[in-house]
Coordinates of C-alpha atoms in Angstrom, one line a residue:
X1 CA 168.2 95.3 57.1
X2 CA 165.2 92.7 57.8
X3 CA 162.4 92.2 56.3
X4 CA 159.5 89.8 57.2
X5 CA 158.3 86.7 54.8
X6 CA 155.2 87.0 53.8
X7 CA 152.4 84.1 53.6
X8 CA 151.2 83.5 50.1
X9 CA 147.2 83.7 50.2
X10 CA 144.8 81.0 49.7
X11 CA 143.2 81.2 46.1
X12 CA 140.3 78.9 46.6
X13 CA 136.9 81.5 46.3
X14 CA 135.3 79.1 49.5
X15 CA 138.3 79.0 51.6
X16 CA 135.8 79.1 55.1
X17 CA 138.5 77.6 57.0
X18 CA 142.4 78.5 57.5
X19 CA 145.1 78.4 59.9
X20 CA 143.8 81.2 60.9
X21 CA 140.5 79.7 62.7
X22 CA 142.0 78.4 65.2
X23 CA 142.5 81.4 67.4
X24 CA 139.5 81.9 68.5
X25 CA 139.2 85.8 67.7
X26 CA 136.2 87.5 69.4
X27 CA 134.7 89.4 72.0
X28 CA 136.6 89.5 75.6
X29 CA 134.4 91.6 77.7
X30 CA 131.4 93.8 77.6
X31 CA 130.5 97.4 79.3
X32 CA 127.7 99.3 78.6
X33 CA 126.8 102.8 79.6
X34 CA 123.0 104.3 79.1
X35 CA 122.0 107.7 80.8
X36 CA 120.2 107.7 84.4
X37 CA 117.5 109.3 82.9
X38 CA 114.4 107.5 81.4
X39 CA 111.1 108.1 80.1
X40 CA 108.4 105.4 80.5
X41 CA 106.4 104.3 77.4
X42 CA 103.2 103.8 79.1
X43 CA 102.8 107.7 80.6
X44 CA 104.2 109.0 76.5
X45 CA 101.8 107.4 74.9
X46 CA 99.0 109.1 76.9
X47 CA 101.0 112.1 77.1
X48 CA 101.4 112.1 73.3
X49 CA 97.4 111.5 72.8
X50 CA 97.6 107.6 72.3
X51 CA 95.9 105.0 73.1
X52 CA 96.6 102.7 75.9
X53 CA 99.3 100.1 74.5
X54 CA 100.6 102.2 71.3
X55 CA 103.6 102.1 72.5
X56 CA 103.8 99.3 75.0
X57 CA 102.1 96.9 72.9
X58 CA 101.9 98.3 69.6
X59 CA 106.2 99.5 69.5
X60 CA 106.8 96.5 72.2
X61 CA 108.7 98.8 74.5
X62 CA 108.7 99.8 77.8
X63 CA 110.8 102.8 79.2
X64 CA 113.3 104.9 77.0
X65 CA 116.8 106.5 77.8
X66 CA 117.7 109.9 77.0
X67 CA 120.5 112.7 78.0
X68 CA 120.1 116.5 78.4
X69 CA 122.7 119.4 77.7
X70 CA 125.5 117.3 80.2
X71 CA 125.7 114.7 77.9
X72 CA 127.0 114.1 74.2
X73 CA 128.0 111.2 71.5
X74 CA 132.1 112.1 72.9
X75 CA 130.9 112.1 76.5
X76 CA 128.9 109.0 76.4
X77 CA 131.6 106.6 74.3
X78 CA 134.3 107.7 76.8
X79 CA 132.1 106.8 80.0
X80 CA 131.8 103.6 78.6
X81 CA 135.5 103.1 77.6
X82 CA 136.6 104.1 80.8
X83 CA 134.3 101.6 82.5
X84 CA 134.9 98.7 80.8
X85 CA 139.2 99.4 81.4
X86 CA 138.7 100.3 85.1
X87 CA 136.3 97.1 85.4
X88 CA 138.2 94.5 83.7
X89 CA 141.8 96.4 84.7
X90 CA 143.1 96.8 81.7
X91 CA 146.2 99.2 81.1
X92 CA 145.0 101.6 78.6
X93 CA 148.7 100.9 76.9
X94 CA 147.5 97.3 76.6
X95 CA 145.1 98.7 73.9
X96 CA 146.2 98.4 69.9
X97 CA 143.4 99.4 68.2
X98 CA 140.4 101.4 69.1
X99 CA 137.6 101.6 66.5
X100 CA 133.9 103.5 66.8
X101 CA 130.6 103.0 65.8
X102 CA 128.3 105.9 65.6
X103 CA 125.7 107.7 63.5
X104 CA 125.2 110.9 66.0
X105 CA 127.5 113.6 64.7
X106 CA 128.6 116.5 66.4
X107 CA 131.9 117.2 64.0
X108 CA 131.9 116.8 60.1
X109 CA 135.7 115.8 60.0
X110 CA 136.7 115.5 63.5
X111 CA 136.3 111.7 64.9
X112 CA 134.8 110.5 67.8
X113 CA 137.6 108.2 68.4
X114 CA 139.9 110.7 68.1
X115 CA 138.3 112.4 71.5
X116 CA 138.5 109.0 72.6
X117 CA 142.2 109.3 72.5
X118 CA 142.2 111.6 75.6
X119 CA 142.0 108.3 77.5
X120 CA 144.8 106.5 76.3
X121 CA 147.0 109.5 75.6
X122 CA 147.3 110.7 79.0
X123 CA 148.8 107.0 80.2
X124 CA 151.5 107.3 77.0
X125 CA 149.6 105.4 74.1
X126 CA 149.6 106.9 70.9
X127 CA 149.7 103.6 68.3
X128 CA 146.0 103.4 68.3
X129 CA 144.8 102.1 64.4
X130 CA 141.2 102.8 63.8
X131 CA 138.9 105.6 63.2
X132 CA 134.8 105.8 63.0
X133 CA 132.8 104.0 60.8
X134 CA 129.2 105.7 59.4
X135 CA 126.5 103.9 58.1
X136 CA 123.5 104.5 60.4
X137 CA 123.2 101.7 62.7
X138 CA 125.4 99.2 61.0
X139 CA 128.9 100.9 62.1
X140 CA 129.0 99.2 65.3
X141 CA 129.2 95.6 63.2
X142 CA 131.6 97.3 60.4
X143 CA 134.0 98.7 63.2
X144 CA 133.4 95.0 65.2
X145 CA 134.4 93.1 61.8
X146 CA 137.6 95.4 60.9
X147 CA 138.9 94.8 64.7
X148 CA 138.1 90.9 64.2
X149 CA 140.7 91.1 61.0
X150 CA 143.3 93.2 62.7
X151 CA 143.6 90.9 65.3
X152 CA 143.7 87.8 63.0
X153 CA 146.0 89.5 60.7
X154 CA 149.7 89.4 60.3
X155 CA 149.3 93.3 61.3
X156 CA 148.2 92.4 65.0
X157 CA 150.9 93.6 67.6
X158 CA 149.8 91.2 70.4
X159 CA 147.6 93.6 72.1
X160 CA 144.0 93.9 72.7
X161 CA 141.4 95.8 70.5
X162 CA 138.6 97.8 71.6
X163 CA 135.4 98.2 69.8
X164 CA 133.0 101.3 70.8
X165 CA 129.4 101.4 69.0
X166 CA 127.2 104.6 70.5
X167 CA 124.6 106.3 69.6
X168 CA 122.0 108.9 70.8
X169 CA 118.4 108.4 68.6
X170 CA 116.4 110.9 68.8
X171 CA 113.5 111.7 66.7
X172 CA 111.1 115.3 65.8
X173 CA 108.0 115.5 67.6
X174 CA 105.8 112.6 65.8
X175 CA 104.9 109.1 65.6
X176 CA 109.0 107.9 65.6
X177 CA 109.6 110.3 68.6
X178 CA 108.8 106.6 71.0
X179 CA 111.5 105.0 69.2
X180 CA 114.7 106.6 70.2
X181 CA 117.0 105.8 73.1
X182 CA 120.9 106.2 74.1
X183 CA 123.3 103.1 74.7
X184 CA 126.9 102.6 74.3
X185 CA 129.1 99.0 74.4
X186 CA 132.8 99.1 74.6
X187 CA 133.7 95.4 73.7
X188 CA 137.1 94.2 74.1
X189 CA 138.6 92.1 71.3
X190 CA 141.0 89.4 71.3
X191 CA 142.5 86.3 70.3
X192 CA 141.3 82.8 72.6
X193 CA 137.6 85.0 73.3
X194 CA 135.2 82.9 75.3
X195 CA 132.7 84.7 72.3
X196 CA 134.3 83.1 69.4
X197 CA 133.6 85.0 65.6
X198 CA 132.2 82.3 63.5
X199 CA 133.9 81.5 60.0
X200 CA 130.6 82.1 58.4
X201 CA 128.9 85.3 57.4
X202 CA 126.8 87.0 54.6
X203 CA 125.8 90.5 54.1
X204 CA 123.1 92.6 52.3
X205 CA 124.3 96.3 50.8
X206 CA 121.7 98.5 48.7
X207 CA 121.2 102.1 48.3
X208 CA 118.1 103.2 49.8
X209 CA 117.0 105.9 51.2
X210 CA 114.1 105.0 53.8
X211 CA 116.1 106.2 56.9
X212 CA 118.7 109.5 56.6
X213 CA 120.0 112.5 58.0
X214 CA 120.4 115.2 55.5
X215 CA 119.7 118.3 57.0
X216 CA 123.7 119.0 58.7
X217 CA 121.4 121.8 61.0
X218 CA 119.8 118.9 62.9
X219 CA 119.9 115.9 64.8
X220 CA 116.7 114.3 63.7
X221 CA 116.9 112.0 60.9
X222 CA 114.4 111.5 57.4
X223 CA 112.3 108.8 58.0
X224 CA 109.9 106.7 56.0
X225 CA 108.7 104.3 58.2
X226 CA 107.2 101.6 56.5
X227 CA 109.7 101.7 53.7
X228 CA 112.3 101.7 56.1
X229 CA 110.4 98.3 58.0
X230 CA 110.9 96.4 54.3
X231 CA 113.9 97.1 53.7
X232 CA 115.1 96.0 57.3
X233 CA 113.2 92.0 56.2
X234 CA 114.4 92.4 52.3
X235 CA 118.0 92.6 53.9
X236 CA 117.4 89.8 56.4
X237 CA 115.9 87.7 53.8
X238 CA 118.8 88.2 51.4
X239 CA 121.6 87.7 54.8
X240 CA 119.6 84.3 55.7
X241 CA 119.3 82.6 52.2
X242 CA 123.1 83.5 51.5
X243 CA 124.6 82.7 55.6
X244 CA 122.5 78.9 55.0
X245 CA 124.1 78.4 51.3
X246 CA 127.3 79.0 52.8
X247 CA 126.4 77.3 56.0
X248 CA 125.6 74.2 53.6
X249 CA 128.7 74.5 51.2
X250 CA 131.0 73.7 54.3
X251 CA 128.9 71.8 56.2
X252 CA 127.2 69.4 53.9
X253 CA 124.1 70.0 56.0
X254 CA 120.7 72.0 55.7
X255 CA 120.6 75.2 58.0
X256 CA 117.6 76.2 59.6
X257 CA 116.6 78.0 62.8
X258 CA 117.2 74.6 64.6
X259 CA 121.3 74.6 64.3
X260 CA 121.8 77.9 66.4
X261 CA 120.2 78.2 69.9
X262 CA 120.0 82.2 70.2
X263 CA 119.3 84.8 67.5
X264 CA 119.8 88.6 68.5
X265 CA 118.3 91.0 66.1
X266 CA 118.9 95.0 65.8
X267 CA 116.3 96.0 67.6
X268 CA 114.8 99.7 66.5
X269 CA 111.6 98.4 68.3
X270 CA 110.5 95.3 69.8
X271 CA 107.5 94.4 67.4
X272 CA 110.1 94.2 64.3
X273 CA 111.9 92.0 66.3
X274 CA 108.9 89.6 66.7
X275 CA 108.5 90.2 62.6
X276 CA 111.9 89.4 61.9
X277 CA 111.9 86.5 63.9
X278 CA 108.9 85.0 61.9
X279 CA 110.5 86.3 59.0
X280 CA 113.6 84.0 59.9
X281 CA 111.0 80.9 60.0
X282 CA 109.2 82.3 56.7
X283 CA 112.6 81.5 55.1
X284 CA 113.1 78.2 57.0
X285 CA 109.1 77.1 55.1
X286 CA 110.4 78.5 51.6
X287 CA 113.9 76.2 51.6
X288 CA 112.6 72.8 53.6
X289 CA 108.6 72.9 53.9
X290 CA 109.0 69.3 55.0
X291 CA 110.6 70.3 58.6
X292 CA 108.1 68.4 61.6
X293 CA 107.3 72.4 62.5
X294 CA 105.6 72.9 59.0
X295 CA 104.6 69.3 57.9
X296 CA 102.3 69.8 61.2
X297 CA 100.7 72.8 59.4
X298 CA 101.0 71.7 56.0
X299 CA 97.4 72.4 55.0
X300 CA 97.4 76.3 56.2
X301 CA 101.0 76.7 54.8
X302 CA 99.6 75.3 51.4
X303 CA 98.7 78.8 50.1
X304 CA 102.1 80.5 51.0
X305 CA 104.1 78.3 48.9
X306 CA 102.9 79.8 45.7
X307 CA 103.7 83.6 46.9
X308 CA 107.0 85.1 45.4
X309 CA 108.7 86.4 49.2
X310 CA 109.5 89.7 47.0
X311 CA 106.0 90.1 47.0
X312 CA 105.2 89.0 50.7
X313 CA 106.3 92.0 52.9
X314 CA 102.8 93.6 53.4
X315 CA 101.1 90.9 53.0
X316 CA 99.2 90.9 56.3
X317 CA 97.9 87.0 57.3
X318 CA 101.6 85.4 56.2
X319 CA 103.2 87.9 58.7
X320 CA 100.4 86.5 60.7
X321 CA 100.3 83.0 60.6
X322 CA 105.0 82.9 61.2
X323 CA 104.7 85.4 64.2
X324 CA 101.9 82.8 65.6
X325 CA 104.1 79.7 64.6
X326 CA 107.3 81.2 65.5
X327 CA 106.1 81.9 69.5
X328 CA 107.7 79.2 70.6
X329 CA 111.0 80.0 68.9
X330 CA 110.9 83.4 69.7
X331 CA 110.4 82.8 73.7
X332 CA 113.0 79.9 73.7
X333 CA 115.7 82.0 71.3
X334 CA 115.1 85.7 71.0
X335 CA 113.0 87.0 73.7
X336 CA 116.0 86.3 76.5
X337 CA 118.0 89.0 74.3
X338 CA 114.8 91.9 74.2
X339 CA 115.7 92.9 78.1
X340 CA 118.2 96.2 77.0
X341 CA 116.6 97.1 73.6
X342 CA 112.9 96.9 75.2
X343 CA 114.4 99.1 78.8
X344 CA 116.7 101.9 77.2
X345 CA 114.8 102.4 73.5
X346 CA 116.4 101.7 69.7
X347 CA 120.5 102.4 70.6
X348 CA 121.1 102.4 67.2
X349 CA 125.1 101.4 66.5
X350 CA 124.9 99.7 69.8
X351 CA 121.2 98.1 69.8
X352 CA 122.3 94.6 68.6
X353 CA 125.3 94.4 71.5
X354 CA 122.6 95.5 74.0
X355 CA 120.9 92.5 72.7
X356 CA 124.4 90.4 73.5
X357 CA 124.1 91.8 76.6
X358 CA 121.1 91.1 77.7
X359 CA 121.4 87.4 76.4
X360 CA 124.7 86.5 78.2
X361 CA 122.9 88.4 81.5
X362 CA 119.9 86.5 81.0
X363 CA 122.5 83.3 80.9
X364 CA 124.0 83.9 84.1
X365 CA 120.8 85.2 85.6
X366 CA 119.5 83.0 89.0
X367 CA 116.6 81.1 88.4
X368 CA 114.7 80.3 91.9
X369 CA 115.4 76.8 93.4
X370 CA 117.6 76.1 90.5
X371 CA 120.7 74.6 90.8
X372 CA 122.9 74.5 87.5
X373 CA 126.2 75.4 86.8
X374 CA 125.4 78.6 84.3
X375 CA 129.1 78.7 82.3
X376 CA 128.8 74.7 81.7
X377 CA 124.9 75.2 80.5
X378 CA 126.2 78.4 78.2
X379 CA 129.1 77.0 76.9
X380 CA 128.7 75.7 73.3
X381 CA 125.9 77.7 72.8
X382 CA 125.5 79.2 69.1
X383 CA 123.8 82.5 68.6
X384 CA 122.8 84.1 65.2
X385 CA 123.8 87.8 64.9
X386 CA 121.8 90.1 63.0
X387 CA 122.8 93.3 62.2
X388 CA 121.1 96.1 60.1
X389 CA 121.6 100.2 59.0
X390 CA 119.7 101.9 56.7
X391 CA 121.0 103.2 53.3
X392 CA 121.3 100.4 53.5
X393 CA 123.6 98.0 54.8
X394 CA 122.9 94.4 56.3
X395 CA 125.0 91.0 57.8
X396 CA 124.1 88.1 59.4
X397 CA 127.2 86.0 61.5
X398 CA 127.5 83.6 64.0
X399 CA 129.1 83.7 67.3
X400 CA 130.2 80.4 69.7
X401 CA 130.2 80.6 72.8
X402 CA 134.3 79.0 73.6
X403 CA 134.6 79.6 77.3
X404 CA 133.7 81.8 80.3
X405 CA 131.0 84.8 79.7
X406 CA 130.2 84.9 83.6
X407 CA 132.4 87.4 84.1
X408 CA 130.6 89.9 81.6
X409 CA 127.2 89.5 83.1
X410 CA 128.9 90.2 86.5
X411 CA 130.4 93.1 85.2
X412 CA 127.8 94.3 83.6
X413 CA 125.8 94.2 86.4
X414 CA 122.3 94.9 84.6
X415 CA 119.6 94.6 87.5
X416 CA 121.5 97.0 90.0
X417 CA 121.9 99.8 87.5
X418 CA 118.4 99.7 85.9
X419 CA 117.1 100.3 88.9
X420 CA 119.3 103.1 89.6
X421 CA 117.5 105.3 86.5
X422 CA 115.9 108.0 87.3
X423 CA 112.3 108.6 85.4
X424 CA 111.3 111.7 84.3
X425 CA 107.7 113.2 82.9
X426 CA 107.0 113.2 79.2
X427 CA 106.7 116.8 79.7
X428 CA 110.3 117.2 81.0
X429 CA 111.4 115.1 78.5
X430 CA 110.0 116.8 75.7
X431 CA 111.5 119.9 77.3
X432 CA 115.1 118.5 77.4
X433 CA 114.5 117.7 73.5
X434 CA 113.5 121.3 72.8
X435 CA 116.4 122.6 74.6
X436 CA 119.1 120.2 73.0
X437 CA 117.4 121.5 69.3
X438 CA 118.7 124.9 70.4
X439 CA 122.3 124.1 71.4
X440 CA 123.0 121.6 68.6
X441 CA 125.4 123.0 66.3
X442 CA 126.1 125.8 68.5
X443 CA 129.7 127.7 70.3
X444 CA 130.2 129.4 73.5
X445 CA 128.0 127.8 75.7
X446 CA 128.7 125.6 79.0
X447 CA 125.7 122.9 79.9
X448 CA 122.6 123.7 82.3
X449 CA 122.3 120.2 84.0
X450 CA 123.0 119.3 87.4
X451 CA 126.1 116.6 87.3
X452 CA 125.2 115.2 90.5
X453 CA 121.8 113.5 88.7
X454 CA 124.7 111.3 86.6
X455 CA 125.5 108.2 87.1
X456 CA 129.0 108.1 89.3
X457 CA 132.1 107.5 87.0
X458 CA 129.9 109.8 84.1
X459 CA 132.0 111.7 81.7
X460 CA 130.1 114.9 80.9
X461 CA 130.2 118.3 78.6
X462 CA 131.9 120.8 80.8
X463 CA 132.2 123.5 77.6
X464 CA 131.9 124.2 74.1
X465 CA 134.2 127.4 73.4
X466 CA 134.2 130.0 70.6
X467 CA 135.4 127.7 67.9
X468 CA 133.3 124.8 69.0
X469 CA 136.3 122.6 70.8
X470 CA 134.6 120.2 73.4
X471 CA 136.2 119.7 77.0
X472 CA 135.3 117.3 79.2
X473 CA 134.9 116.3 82.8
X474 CA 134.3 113.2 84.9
X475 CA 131.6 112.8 87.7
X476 CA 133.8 111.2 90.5
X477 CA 133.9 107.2 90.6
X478 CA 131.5 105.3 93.2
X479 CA 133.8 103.5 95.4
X480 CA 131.3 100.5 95.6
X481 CA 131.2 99.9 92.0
X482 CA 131.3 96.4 90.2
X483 CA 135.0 95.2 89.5
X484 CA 136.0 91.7 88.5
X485 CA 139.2 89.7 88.7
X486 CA 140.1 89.5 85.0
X487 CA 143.9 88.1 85.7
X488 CA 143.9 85.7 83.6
X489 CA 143.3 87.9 80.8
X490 CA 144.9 91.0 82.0
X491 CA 148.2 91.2 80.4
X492 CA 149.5 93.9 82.3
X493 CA 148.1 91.7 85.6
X494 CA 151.4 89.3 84.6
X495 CA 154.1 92.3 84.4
X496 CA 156.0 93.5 87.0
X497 CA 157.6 95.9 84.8
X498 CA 156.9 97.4 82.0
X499 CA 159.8 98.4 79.2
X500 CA 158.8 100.1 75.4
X501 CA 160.9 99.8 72.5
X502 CA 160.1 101.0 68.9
X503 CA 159.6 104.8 67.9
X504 CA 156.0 103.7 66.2
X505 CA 155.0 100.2 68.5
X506 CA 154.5 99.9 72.2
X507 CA 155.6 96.5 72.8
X508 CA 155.2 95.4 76.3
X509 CA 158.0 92.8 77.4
X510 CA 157.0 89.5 79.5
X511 CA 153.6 89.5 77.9
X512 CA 152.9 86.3 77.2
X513 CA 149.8 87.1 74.3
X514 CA 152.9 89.3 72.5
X515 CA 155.2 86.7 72.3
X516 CA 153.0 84.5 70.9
X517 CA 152.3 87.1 68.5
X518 CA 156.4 87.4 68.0
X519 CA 156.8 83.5 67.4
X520 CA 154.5 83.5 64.9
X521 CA 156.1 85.8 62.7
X522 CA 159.7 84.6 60.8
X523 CA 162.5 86.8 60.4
X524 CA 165.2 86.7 57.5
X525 CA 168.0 88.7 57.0
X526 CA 168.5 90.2 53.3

């Protein structure tokens, strides 16, 4: 027989950098799907009885997705699987893991990534490790991290992993109703990723209970607001002190806000964004009050030194006095990620990667008599990661930006299909809410909506039977739809052929990624 030596484990507790780090493990590619339909902010607000700029200006947010009867969590995770496969021609056999993140449930035991399966199953591929991962809006990052360590592990089989993080927020008639929305990002995950994982990351778990979902009769969730808003900054707080003390241990530097050029922060609304931003700088004051950006401001800062920050979160003229200092930050590092979050509403799972989205759009984006070349100006580039979930659950990590992201942007295509939404009245919005309360949970039923007011290549609800099983269908594909050449990257691209060999693995021969996978491993006979 054969068995497969094993590498003994590093015992050092600070061990930040391996053998490991040097392949690059991160994000390949980016697709996002968000319904056509959308409800603007500015006509809610005054169709909800508020003032001008509650929502706009108050929230921070603009226009909001939603989905009627066509649409659920299943439909909306495979649209934008299928997308990001048919746009970056990928083989759905070149796929090894597929893992979800989602807080919308539709099944107590049943996965979504198990419906997912549908798309991989009908080309041959069964050997897909992963399931979903629950934790309000955090699963997205948890299901992003476990992919990361597959691929870096000895476990990895040379083919690509897909992360899914999808979620469809919506809220009881009431002040959160403004703050819901529908995204999904399929992110594909490999080794040599032009957006490289960071070696450094810190995290923030506590059991709270400011944001839930107990009643298994409903889609809305249990919210208390406010609580929910402090423990969001108690969990940044306690991810930023820990990522710059181990930011610090390895790099024999200070951290601060002025080490990273980005920051993208889970976005439930815009204003908490603005907050956590200054929240970010709060910190910066509390560990090096003598940076040039406070020494400047040293005599209105004074005061603020004495405060415990445990005793700071509703304390109105500090939040303040950051948000005012932190403008310039926030236009120069965390407004050019706002674009998604502020357009389609709080995504939940998938908010922060619509925030990575907009970023690497805003990137590639043309400026107007400018002439740059936009991968040489990205390249380099570090952005902080934020992500957050009630309950609660918290990290902070860094990405680098190793090579190429033009492709995404262009795949993405984010102008084009924003303007392709349809906007509907408040009144038929709230109408499409009323009517999804009385089908949730429900069998026997096939969907009202018209499929031809979907977005081409849409998967849709086609029927819920007797027993509650789910079949779908799949609005046809536009033929003028974005595609990019992803050769390079595309194993299947390189093979002519295509031979499978193991009962459990589908190992694709003349791959070049699987080889090197193969070469690394060593082989003895016992």
């Amino acid at each position: 027989g054969w068995s497969r030596t094993m590498t003994i484990p590093r015992d050092d507790p600070e061990a930040f950098v391996t053998a490991e780090s040097s392949k690059m493990v991160g994000i390949i590619g980016m697709e996002i799907y968000f319904p056509r339909t959308a409800v603007r902010q500015s006509e809610l607000e005054k169709f909800m009885g508020e003032k001008e700029g509650k929502f706009t200006i108050g929230l921070g947010q603009q226009n909001m997705a939603f989905c009627n009867d066509l649409e659920d969590i299943n439909s909306v995770c495979m649209t934008a699987v299928a997308n990001l496969l048919e746009k970056y021609n990928i083989a759905p056999t070149d796929i090894g893991r597929l893992e979800v993140g989602t807080e919308t449930l539709i099944d107590k035991s049943k996965s979504v990534k198990t419906s997912l399966c549908q798309l991989f199953n009908s080309h041959g591929n069964f050997d897909l490790e992963g399931v979903d991962n629950i934790n309000a809006c955090y699963g997205g990052t948890a299901a992003l991290l476990n992919t990361i360590s597959w691929v870096e592990s000895s476990a990895w089989d040379g083919r690509y992993g897909l992360v899914v993080c999808g979620d469809i927020a919506v809220y009881e008639e009431g002040p959160a109703r403004p703050t819901g929305g529908c995204a999904a990002v399929a992110m594909l995950i490999g080794r040599d990723a032009p957006l490289a994982m960071g070696l450094i990351r810190a995290s923030h778990m506590e059991d709270a209970y400011d944001f839930y979902k107990p009643k298994l009769d409903s889609e809305y969730p249990t919210v208390f607001g406010q609580e929910s808003n402090v423990c969001y900054l108690r969990a940044l707080d306690g991810c930023y002190r820990r990522f710059a003390l181990k930011y610090e241990s390895f790099n024999k530097a200070p951290f601060n806000l002025g080490q990273v050029d980005s920051v993208v922060l889970h976005s439930p609304y815009n204003k908490l964004v603005k907050k956590s931003g200054a929240r970010m700088l709060y910190n910066d004051f509390l560990r090096n009050p003598d940076l040039p950006i406070f020494k400047k401001h040293e005599k209105d800062l004074e005061p603020f030194k004495k405060l415990l920050p445990e005793n700071t979160y509703d304390n109105k003229e500090l939040e303040k006095t950051f948000i005012e200092l932190a403008r310039p930050m926030y236009a120069a590092k965390v407004e050019p990620s706002v674009l998604l979050p502020q357009e389609l509403g709080n995504s939940y799972t998938a908010s922060m990667y619509t925030g990575l989205l907009s970023l690497i759009h805003n990137w590639h984006k043309p400026k107007p008599g400018a002439q740059v070349d936009t991968e040489e100006q990205a390249k380099g580039k570090r952005v902080l990661m934020f992500s957050y979930g009630s309950g609660l659950a918290a990290t902070l990590y860094s990405i680098q930006v190793a090579g190429a992201t033009g492709h995404i942007a262009q795949a993405a295509n984010l102008e084009e299909r924003l303007k392709e939404r349809k906007f509907v009245s408040p009144q038929e919005f709230t109408e499409t809410l009323k009517d999804r309360e009385t089908k949730y949970g429900k069998f026997d039923w096939e969907p009202e909506g018209d499929p031809s007011e979907l977005f081409p290549g849409t998967y849709r609800l086609a029927r819920v039977d007797k027993h509650g099983r789910r079949s779908y269908e799949r609005v046809p594909v536009s033929p003028f739809r974005t595609t990019i050449n992803f050769g390079k990257q595309a194993i299947h691209s390189r093979m002519p052929t295509r031979s499978y060999h193991s009962s459990s693995v589908a190992l694709h021969a003349g791959s070049k990624l699987l080889s090197a996978a193969l070469r690394s491993r060593r082989f003895v006979k016992v």
